[in-house]
Amino acid sequence: MAPPQENMAAVCYGQDDLRLVSIPIPEPAFNEVVLEVDSCGICGTDIHFLKEGGFGDQKLIRPLVLGHESAGVVRKVGSSVTHLKVGDRVAIEPAAGCRTCDLCKVGKYNICLNGKHCPTKNHDGNCSNLFAHYADCCFKLPDHITMEEGALLEPLAVGVYAGRRADIRLGSKVIIFGAGPIGLISLIVAKAMGATRTVVLDLAKASNRLAVAKKLGATEVIPIGAADKEEDIVKKIQGVLGGPADRVLECTGSQPGMRISIKATRNAGIVCLVGLGKEEVQLPIVDAISREIQIITVMRYNHDYPAALEIVSSGYVDVKPLVSHHFALKDVNEAFRVAASGEGLKVMVHLTPRDTNNPSKFVN
């Protein structure tokens, strides 16, 4: 199949200003491939750009193509690329280091200051018909994996990295704050890594998401109300877990979530901050220090795509239930409205008609 003759993209021009516009058609560098993007999930960072003009030091300084949870089909191949060919279906890891700085040389390409991380203020995302990317950051999909599952490898890789950073082990008792897509993926990964008791917390108004967490195997879910006191929530958590938590994956970025995470964790436990929230928070830091609680953070993923692909392709985990909504590219504004409102779980934008690039057995 020939590449599209026009490259339409979801471009953020400012707060609440998302436009579907035509951008130049890319050509591959020697180490790149040009991909026809098939499916693209909407992530919280995309919403931060659209609703708040960015996050942290990642501010919207120019019109920016959004999107980074994607899978596509190879349409052109750079001169030095040997492991991919035209027609291959691939998952796209949208974060790559510069390959030469000190961070990259010690394996921390995910936080390289000069890397190609999509989307960031200096690099476009890939919610566009055509996208050029490093070939070594494209992972070929087996025939039994759908394009939507390929797109979901991006948030799954975040969960894998968080689980590894938090050192979740067989028998771990784990708290997960937030029942959004990353929280639910963190639950899936925690259970896959051996967590035996898990409790998921979210606001009471997110009862539909908490219900999904329960279906995905959470030991218990706890809805939080505005009047609930921290001490009471800690007691509920420890009642479910049979004592303090070994590990916490905080996926909301909220001050209450972080505070309760520390208070509900055992001495020498680990609290892993996964979600992005307010830039400044107040924490019970003396409590954390006196009990040697490790507070660690994650940004993106670090060579976690291979593991994410393996656990999906082997059938060890099932990420398909996370997709709640499907939209064509022409309806991208409505897709972002639904994603920002929290009405569903993972909202998927289809840049080609759904199932076009899936094996025939997946086509309804």
CSV table of C-alpha atoms in Angstrom, one decimal:
chain,number,residue,atom,x,y,z
A,1,MET,CA,0.0,0.0,0.0
A,2,ALA,CA,1.3,3.4,-0.9
A,3,PRO,CA,1.7,6.1,1.8
A,4,PRO,CA,-1.0,8.7,2.1
A,5,GLN,CA,-0.7,11.7,-0.1
A,6,GLU,CA,-1.6,14.1,2.7
A,7,ASN,CA,-0.3,14.2,6.2
A,8,MET,CA,-3.1,15.3,8.6
A,9,ALA,CA,-2.1,15.9,12.2
A,10,ALA,CA,-3.7,16.9,15.5
A,11,VAL,CA,-1.9,20.1,16.3
A,12,CYS,CA,-2.2,22.1,19.6
A,13,TYR,CA,-1.9,25.8,19.0
A,14,GLY,CA,-2.7,26.9,22.6
A,15,GLN,CA,-4.9,26.2,25.5
A,16,ASP,CA,-8.1,24.5,24.3
A,17,ASP,CA,-7.0,25.1,20.7
A,18,LEU,CA,-6.6,21.8,18.9
A,19,ARG,CA,-6.7,21.8,15.1
A,20,LEU,CA,-6.6,19.1,12.5
A,21,VAL,CA,-4.2,20.5,9.9
A,22,SER,CA,-1.9,19.3,7.1
A,23,ILE,CA,1.8,19.1,7.9
A,24,PRO,CA,4.8,18.2,5.6
A,25,ILE,CA,5.2,14.6,4.6
A,26,PRO,CA,8.4,13.3,6.2
A,27,GLU,CA,11.3,11.4,4.5
A,28,PRO,CA,13.4,8.9,6.5
A,29,ALA,CA,16.9,9.6,7.6
A,30,PHE,CA,19.4,6.7,7.1
A,31,ASN,CA,18.4,5.2,10.5
A,32,GLU,CA,14.7,6.0,10.4
A,33,VAL,CA,11.5,4.6,9.0
A,34,VAL,CA,8.4,6.6,7.9
A,35,LEU,CA,5.3,5.1,9.6
A,36,GLU,CA,1.7,5.4,8.6
A,37,VAL,CA,0.2,5.7,12.1
A,38,ASP,CA,-2.8,3.5,12.7
A,39,SER,CA,-3.9,4.0,16.3
A,40,CYS,CA,-3.0,6.6,18.9
A,41,GLY,CA,-4.2,6.6,22.5
A,42,ILE,CA,-4.7,9.9,24.3
A,43,CYS,CA,-2.5,10.3,27.4
A,44,GLY,CA,-2.6,12.7,30.4
A,45,THR,CA,0.5,14.6,29.1
A,46,ASP,CA,-1.3,15.3,25.8
A,47,ILE,CA,-4.1,16.7,27.9
A,48,HIS,CA,-1.8,18.8,30.0
A,49,PHE,CA,-0.5,20.5,26.8
A,50,LEU,CA,-4.0,21.2,25.5
A,51,LYS,CA,-5.7,22.2,28.8
A,52,GLU,CA,-2.8,23.9,30.7
A,53,GLY,CA,-0.2,24.8,28.1
A,54,GLY,CA,2.2,22.1,29.3
A,55,PHE,CA,3.6,20.7,32.5
A,56,GLY,CA,6.8,21.4,34.5
A,57,ASP,CA,9.4,22.9,32.2
A,58,GLN,CA,7.6,21.4,29.2
A,59,LYS,CA,5.7,24.5,28.1
A,60,LEU,CA,3.9,25.0,24.8
A,61,ILE,CA,6.2,27.3,22.9
A,62,ARG,CA,5.0,26.6,19.3
A,63,PRO,CA,2.2,24.7,17.6
A,64,LEU,CA,2.8,21.1,18.6
A,65,VAL,CA,1.6,17.8,17.2
A,66,LEU,CA,0.2,15.8,20.1
A,67,GLY,CA,0.1,12.0,20.7
A,68,HIS,CA,2.6,9.4,21.5
A,69,GLU,CA,0.8,6.1,22.4
A,70,SER,CA,0.9,4.8,18.9
A,71,ALA,CA,1.3,1.9,16.5
A,72,GLY,CA,1.7,2.0,12.8
A,73,VAL,CA,2.8,0.4,9.5
A,74,VAL,CA,6.2,0.9,7.9
A,75,ARG,CA,5.9,2.8,4.6
A,76,LYS,CA,9.5,3.9,3.9
A,77,VAL,CA,12.8,2.6,5.2
A,78,GLY,CA,16.1,4.5,5.6
A,79,SER,CA,19.2,3.3,3.9
A,80,SER,CA,20.8,1.7,7.0
A,81,VAL,CA,17.7,0.0,8.3
A,82,THR,CA,17.9,-3.8,8.0
A,83,HIS,CA,15.5,-5.2,10.7
A,84,LEU,CA,12.3,-3.7,9.3
A,85,LYS,CA,10.7,-3.6,5.9
A,86,VAL,CA,7.8,-1.9,4.2
A,87,GLY,CA,4.5,-3.3,5.5
A,88,ASP,CA,5.7,-4.3,8.9
A,89,ARG,CA,3.4,-3.4,11.8
A,90,VAL,CA,5.2,-1.9,14.7
A,91,ALA,CA,4.7,-0.3,18.1
A,92,ILE,CA,6.4,3.1,18.4
A,93,GLU,CA,8.5,3.9,21.4
A,94,PRO,CA,8.3,7.7,21.3
A,95,ALA,CA,11.2,8.4,23.6
A,96,ALA,CA,14.8,8.2,22.4
A,97,GLY,CA,18.0,9.6,23.7
A,98,CYS,CA,20.7,11.6,21.8
A,99,ARG,CA,22.9,8.5,22.1
A,100,THR,CA,26.1,10.5,23.1
A,101,CYS,CA,25.5,12.3,26.4
A,102,ASP,CA,26.5,11.0,29.9
A,103,LEU,CA,22.9,10.1,30.7
A,104,CYS,CA,22.5,8.0,27.5
A,105,LYS,CA,25.9,6.3,28.1
A,106,VAL,CA,24.8,5.1,31.6
A,107,GLY,CA,21.4,3.9,30.2
A,108,LYS,CA,19.2,6.8,31.3
A,109,TYR,CA,18.1,7.7,27.8
A,110,ASN,CA,14.5,8.3,29.1
A,111,ILE,CA,15.7,11.6,30.8
A,112,CYS,CA,18.3,12.6,28.2
A,113,LEU,CA,18.2,16.4,27.9
A,114,ASN,CA,18.7,16.4,24.2
A,115,GLY,CA,16.6,13.3,23.3
A,116,LYS,CA,13.7,13.0,20.9
A,117,HIS,CA,10.8,12.6,23.3
A,118,CYS,CA,7.4,12.9,21.8
A,119,PRO,CA,5.6,15.2,22.4
A,120,THR,CA,7.8,17.7,24.2
A,121,LYS,CA,8.2,21.4,23.7
A,122,ASN,CA,10.9,20.7,21.1
A,123,HIS,CA,9.6,17.6,19.4
A,124,ASP,CA,6.2,16.8,17.8
A,125,GLY,CA,4.1,13.9,18.8
A,126,ASN,CA,2.8,11.3,16.3
A,127,CYS,CA,-1.0,11.8,16.1
A,128,SER,CA,-0.5,12.3,12.4
A,129,ASN,CA,-1.0,10.1,9.3
A,130,LEU,CA,2.8,9.9,8.7
A,131,PHE,CA,5.6,10.0,11.2
A,132,ALA,CA,9.4,9.5,10.8
A,133,HIS,CA,11.1,7.8,13.7
A,134,TYR,CA,14.3,6.0,14.7
A,135,ALA,CA,14.0,2.4,13.4
A,136,ASP,CA,15.5,0.9,16.6
A,137,CYS,CA,12.6,2.5,18.5
A,138,CYS,CA,10.0,0.6,16.5
A,139,PHE,CA,9.1,-2.9,17.7
A,140,LYS,CA,7.6,-5.4,15.2
A,141,LEU,CA,4.2,-6.7,16.3
A,142,PRO,CA,3.4,-10.5,16.0
A,143,ASP,CA,0.5,-11.3,13.8
A,144,HIS,CA,-1.8,-12.1,16.7
A,145,ILE,CA,-1.4,-8.6,18.3
A,146,THR,CA,-3.8,-5.8,17.2
A,147,MET,CA,-2.7,-2.3,16.4
A,148,GLU,CA,-4.6,-1.1,19.4
A,149,GLU,CA,-2.6,-3.4,21.6
A,150,GLY,CA,0.5,-2.1,20.0
A,151,ALA,CA,-0.5,1.4,20.9
A,152,LEU,CA,-1.1,0.3,24.4
A,153,LEU,CA,2.4,-0.9,24.8
A,154,GLU,CA,3.4,2.7,25.6
A,155,PRO,CA,1.4,3.1,28.8
A,156,LEU,CA,2.1,-0.5,29.6
A,157,ALA,CA,5.9,0.2,29.4
A,158,VAL,CA,5.3,3.0,31.9
A,159,GLY,CA,3.8,0.5,34.3
A,160,VAL,CA,6.6,-2.0,33.7
A,161,TYR,CA,9.2,0.6,34.5
A,162,ALA,CA,7.3,1.8,37.6
A,163,GLY,CA,7.0,-1.8,38.8
A,164,ARG,CA,10.7,-2.4,38.3
A,165,ARG,CA,11.7,0.9,40.0
A,166,ALA,CA,9.4,0.0,42.9
A,167,ASP,CA,10.9,-3.4,43.1
A,168,ILE,CA,7.6,-5.2,43.3
A,169,ARG,CA,8.2,-8.9,44.2
A,170,LEU,CA,6.4,-12.1,44.8
A,171,GLY,CA,4.1,-11.6,47.8
A,172,SER,CA,4.3,-7.8,47.8
A,173,LYS,CA,1.4,-5.9,49.3
A,174,VAL,CA,0.8,-2.9,47.0
A,175,ILE,CA,-1.3,0.3,47.0
A,176,ILE,CA,-2.2,1.9,43.8
A,177,PHE,CA,-3.5,5.5,43.9
A,178,GLY,CA,-5.6,6.3,40.9
A,179,ALA,CA,-7.9,4.1,38.7
A,180,GLY,CA,-7.2,5.9,35.5
A,181,PRO,CA,-5.4,4.2,32.6
A,182,ILE,CA,-1.9,4.3,34.2
A,183,GLY,CA,-3.3,3.2,37.6
A,184,LEU,CA,-5.1,0.3,36.0
A,185,ILE,CA,-2.0,-0.7,34.0
A,186,SER,CA,0.1,-0.4,37.2
A,187,LEU,CA,-2.4,-2.8,38.8
A,188,ILE,CA,-2.0,-5.3,35.9
A,189,VAL,CA,1.8,-5.1,36.1
A,190,ALA,CA,1.9,-5.3,39.9
A,191,LYS,CA,-0.1,-8.5,39.8
A,192,ALA,CA,2.1,-9.9,36.9
A,193,MET,CA,5.2,-9.2,39.0
A,194,GLY,CA,3.9,-11.1,42.0
A,195,ALA,CA,1.9,-8.8,44.1
A,196,THR,CA,-0.6,-10.9,46.1
A,197,ARG,CA,-2.7,-8.2,47.8
A,198,THR,CA,-3.5,-4.9,46.0
A,199,VAL,CA,-5.7,-2.0,46.9
A,200,VAL,CA,-6.7,0.7,44.4
A,201,LEU,CA,-8.0,4.1,45.5
A,202,ASP,CA,-9.7,6.9,43.6
A,203,LEU,CA,-12.3,9.6,44.2
A,204,ALA,CA,-15.8,8.3,44.9
A,205,LYS,CA,-17.0,9.9,41.6
A,206,ALA,CA,-14.7,7.5,39.7
A,207,SER,CA,-16.8,4.5,40.8
A,208,ASN,CA,-16.9,3.2,37.2
A,209,ARG,CA,-13.1,3.1,37.1
A,210,LEU,CA,-12.8,1.5,40.5
A,211,ALA,CA,-15.3,-1.2,39.2
A,212,VAL,CA,-12.9,-1.9,36.4
A,213,ALA,CA,-10.0,-2.2,38.9
A,214,LYS,CA,-12.0,-4.8,40.8
A,215,LYS,CA,-12.6,-6.8,37.6
A,216,LEU,CA,-8.9,-6.6,36.8
A,217,GLY,CA,-8.2,-8.4,40.1
A,218,ALA,CA,-7.7,-5.8,42.7
A,219,THR,CA,-8.1,-7.3,46.2
A,220,GLU,CA,-10.2,-4.3,47.1
A,221,VAL,CA,-11.0,-0.8,45.9
A,222,ILE,CA,-11.6,2.2,48.2
A,223,PRO,CA,-13.6,5.2,47.0
A,224,ILE,CA,-12.4,8.5,48.7
A,225,GLY,CA,-14.8,11.3,49.6
A,226,ALA,CA,-13.9,14.9,50.3
A,227,ALA,CA,-14.7,14.5,54.0
A,228,ASP,CA,-12.5,11.4,54.5
A,229,LYS,CA,-9.6,11.9,56.9
A,230,GLU,CA,-6.1,10.6,56.0
A,231,GLU,CA,-5.9,8.5,59.2
A,232,ASP,CA,-9.2,6.8,58.4
A,233,ILE,CA,-8.1,6.0,54.8
A,234,VAL,CA,-4.8,4.6,56.1
A,235,LYS,CA,-6.8,2.3,58.4
A,236,LYS,CA,-9.0,1.1,55.6
A,237,ILE,CA,-5.9,0.4,53.4
A,238,GLN,CA,-4.1,-1.5,56.1
A,239,GLY,CA,-7.3,-3.5,56.9
A,240,VAL,CA,-7.4,-4.8,53.3
A,241,LEU,CA,-3.7,-5.5,53.2
A,242,GLY,CA,-3.4,-7.0,56.6
A,243,GLY,CA,-0.9,-4.3,57.7
A,244,PRO,CA,1.2,-1.6,56.0
A,245,ALA,CA,2.0,-1.7,52.3
A,246,ASP,CA,5.3,-2.9,51.0
A,247,ARG,CA,5.1,-0.8,47.9
A,248,VAL,CA,3.0,2.1,46.6
A,249,LEU,CA,2.5,3.3,43.0
A,250,GLU,CA,1.1,6.8,43.2
A,251,CYS,CA,-0.5,7.5,39.8
A,252,THR,CA,-2.5,10.7,40.5
A,253,GLY,CA,0.1,13.2,41.2
A,254,SER,CA,-2.1,14.6,44.0
A,255,GLN,CA,-1.0,15.8,47.4
A,256,PRO,CA,-3.4,13.6,49.3
A,257,GLY,CA,-2.3,10.6,47.4
A,258,MET,CA,1.3,11.2,48.2
A,259,ARG,CA,0.7,11.9,51.8
A,260,ILE,CA,-1.4,8.8,52.4
A,261,SER,CA,1.1,6.8,50.4
A,262,ILE,CA,3.8,7.6,52.9
A,263,LYS,CA,1.6,7.1,56.0
A,264,ALA,CA,0.3,3.7,54.8
A,265,THR,CA,3.7,2.3,53.9
A,266,ARG,CA,5.8,0.1,56.2
A,267,ASN,CA,9.2,1.0,57.5
A,268,ALA,CA,11.8,0.7,54.6
A,269,GLY,CA,8.9,0.5,52.1
A,270,ILE,CA,9.0,2.1,48.7
A,271,VAL,CA,6.7,4.9,47.4
A,272,CYS,CA,7.0,5.3,43.6
A,273,LEU,CA,5.6,8.6,42.2
A,274,VAL,CA,4.3,7.9,38.7
A,275,GLY,CA,1.6,10.5,38.1
A,276,LEU,CA,2.1,14.2,37.2
A,277,GLY,CA,0.2,16.7,39.3
A,278,LYS,CA,0.8,20.0,41.1
A,279,GLU,CA,4.3,21.3,40.8
A,280,GLU,CA,4.6,21.7,44.6
A,281,VAL,CA,3.1,19.7,47.5
A,282,GLN,CA,3.4,19.4,51.2
A,283,LEU,CA,4.5,15.9,52.5
A,284,PRO,CA,5.0,14.3,56.0
A,285,ILE,CA,8.7,14.1,55.2
A,286,VAL,CA,10.0,13.7,58.8
A,287,ASP,CA,7.8,10.6,59.0
A,288,ALA,CA,9.2,9.3,55.7
A,289,ILE,CA,12.8,9.9,56.8
A,290,SER,CA,12.4,8.5,60.3
A,291,ARG,CA,11.0,5.3,58.9
A,292,GLU,CA,13.5,5.1,55.9
A,293,ILE,CA,10.7,5.1,53.3
A,294,GLN,CA,12.2,5.4,49.9
A,295,ILE,CA,10.5,7.9,47.7
A,296,ILE,CA,11.4,7.4,44.0
A,297,THR,CA,10.1,8.7,40.7
A,298,VAL,CA,9.7,7.5,37.2
A,299,MET,CA,9.7,9.3,33.9
A,300,ARG,CA,8.6,7.5,30.8
A,301,TYR,CA,10.3,4.0,30.6
A,302,ASN,CA,13.8,2.7,30.2
A,303,HIS,CA,14.2,-0.3,27.8
A,304,ASP,CA,10.8,-1.6,28.9
A,305,TYR,CA,9.1,-2.1,25.5
A,306,PRO,CA,10.6,-5.6,25.0
A,307,ALA,CA,9.1,-6.7,28.3
A,308,ALA,CA,5.8,-5.0,27.6
A,309,LEU,CA,5.5,-6.6,24.2
A,310,GLU,CA,6.4,-10.0,25.6
A,311,ILE,CA,3.8,-10.0,28.4
A,312,VAL,CA,1.1,-9.0,25.9
A,313,SER,CA,2.1,-11.3,23.0
A,314,SER,CA,2.4,-14.3,25.4
A,315,GLY,CA,-1.1,-13.7,26.8
A,316,TYR,CA,0.3,-13.1,30.3
A,317,VAL,CA,-1.6,-9.8,30.5
A,318,ASP,CA,-4.6,-8.5,28.7
A,319,VAL,CA,-4.7,-4.7,28.0
A,320,LYS,CA,-7.7,-4.7,25.6
A,321,PRO,CA,-10.3,-4.0,28.4
A,322,LEU,CA,-8.6,-0.6,29.0
A,323,VAL,CA,-9.9,0.9,25.7
A,324,SER,CA,-13.3,2.5,26.3
A,325,HIS,CA,-13.7,4.8,23.3
A,326,HIS,CA,-12.8,4.9,19.6
A,327,PHE,CA,-12.7,7.9,17.4
A,328,ALA,CA,-11.7,8.6,13.8
A,329,LEU,CA,-9.0,11.3,13.3
A,330,LYS,CA,-11.6,13.7,12.0
A,331,ASP,CA,-13.3,13.6,15.4
A,332,VAL,CA,-10.1,14.2,17.4
A,333,ASN,CA,-11.5,17.2,19.2
A,334,GLU,CA,-14.3,15.1,20.6
A,335,ALA,CA,-11.8,12.4,21.5
A,336,PHE,CA,-9.8,14.9,23.6
A,337,ARG,CA,-13.0,16.2,25.2
A,338,VAL,CA,-13.9,12.7,26.3
A,339,ALA,CA,-10.4,11.9,27.5
A,340,ALA,CA,-10.1,15.2,29.4
A,341,SER,CA,-13.5,14.8,31.1
A,342,GLY,CA,-12.6,11.4,32.5
A,343,GLU,CA,-15.7,9.8,31.0
A,344,GLY,CA,-13.9,6.7,29.9
A,345,LEU,CA,-10.6,4.9,30.4
A,346,LYS,CA,-8.3,4.8,27.4
A,347,VAL,CA,-9.5,6.9,24.4
A,348,MET,CA,-8.2,5.6,21.1
A,349,VAL,CA,-7.9,7.7,17.9
A,350,HIS,CA,-7.8,5.8,14.6
A,351,LEU,CA,-5.8,7.5,11.9
A,352,THR,CA,-6.8,4.8,9.5
A,353,PRO,CA,-10.2,3.0,9.5
A,354,ARG,CA,-10.3,0.7,12.5
A,355,ASP,CA,-9.0,-2.9,11.7
A,356,THR,CA,-7.5,-1.8,8.4
A,357,ASN,CA,-4.1,-3.1,9.5
A,358,ASN,CA,-5.2,-5.9,11.8
A,359,PRO,CA,-5.0,-9.6,10.8
A,360,SER,CA,-8.4,-10.7,9.3
A,361,LYS,CA,-9.3,-12.8,12.4
A,362,PHE,CA,-9.6,-9.5,14.4
A,363,VAL,CA,-11.9,-7.8,12.0
A,364,ASN,CA,-15.6,-7.8,13.0
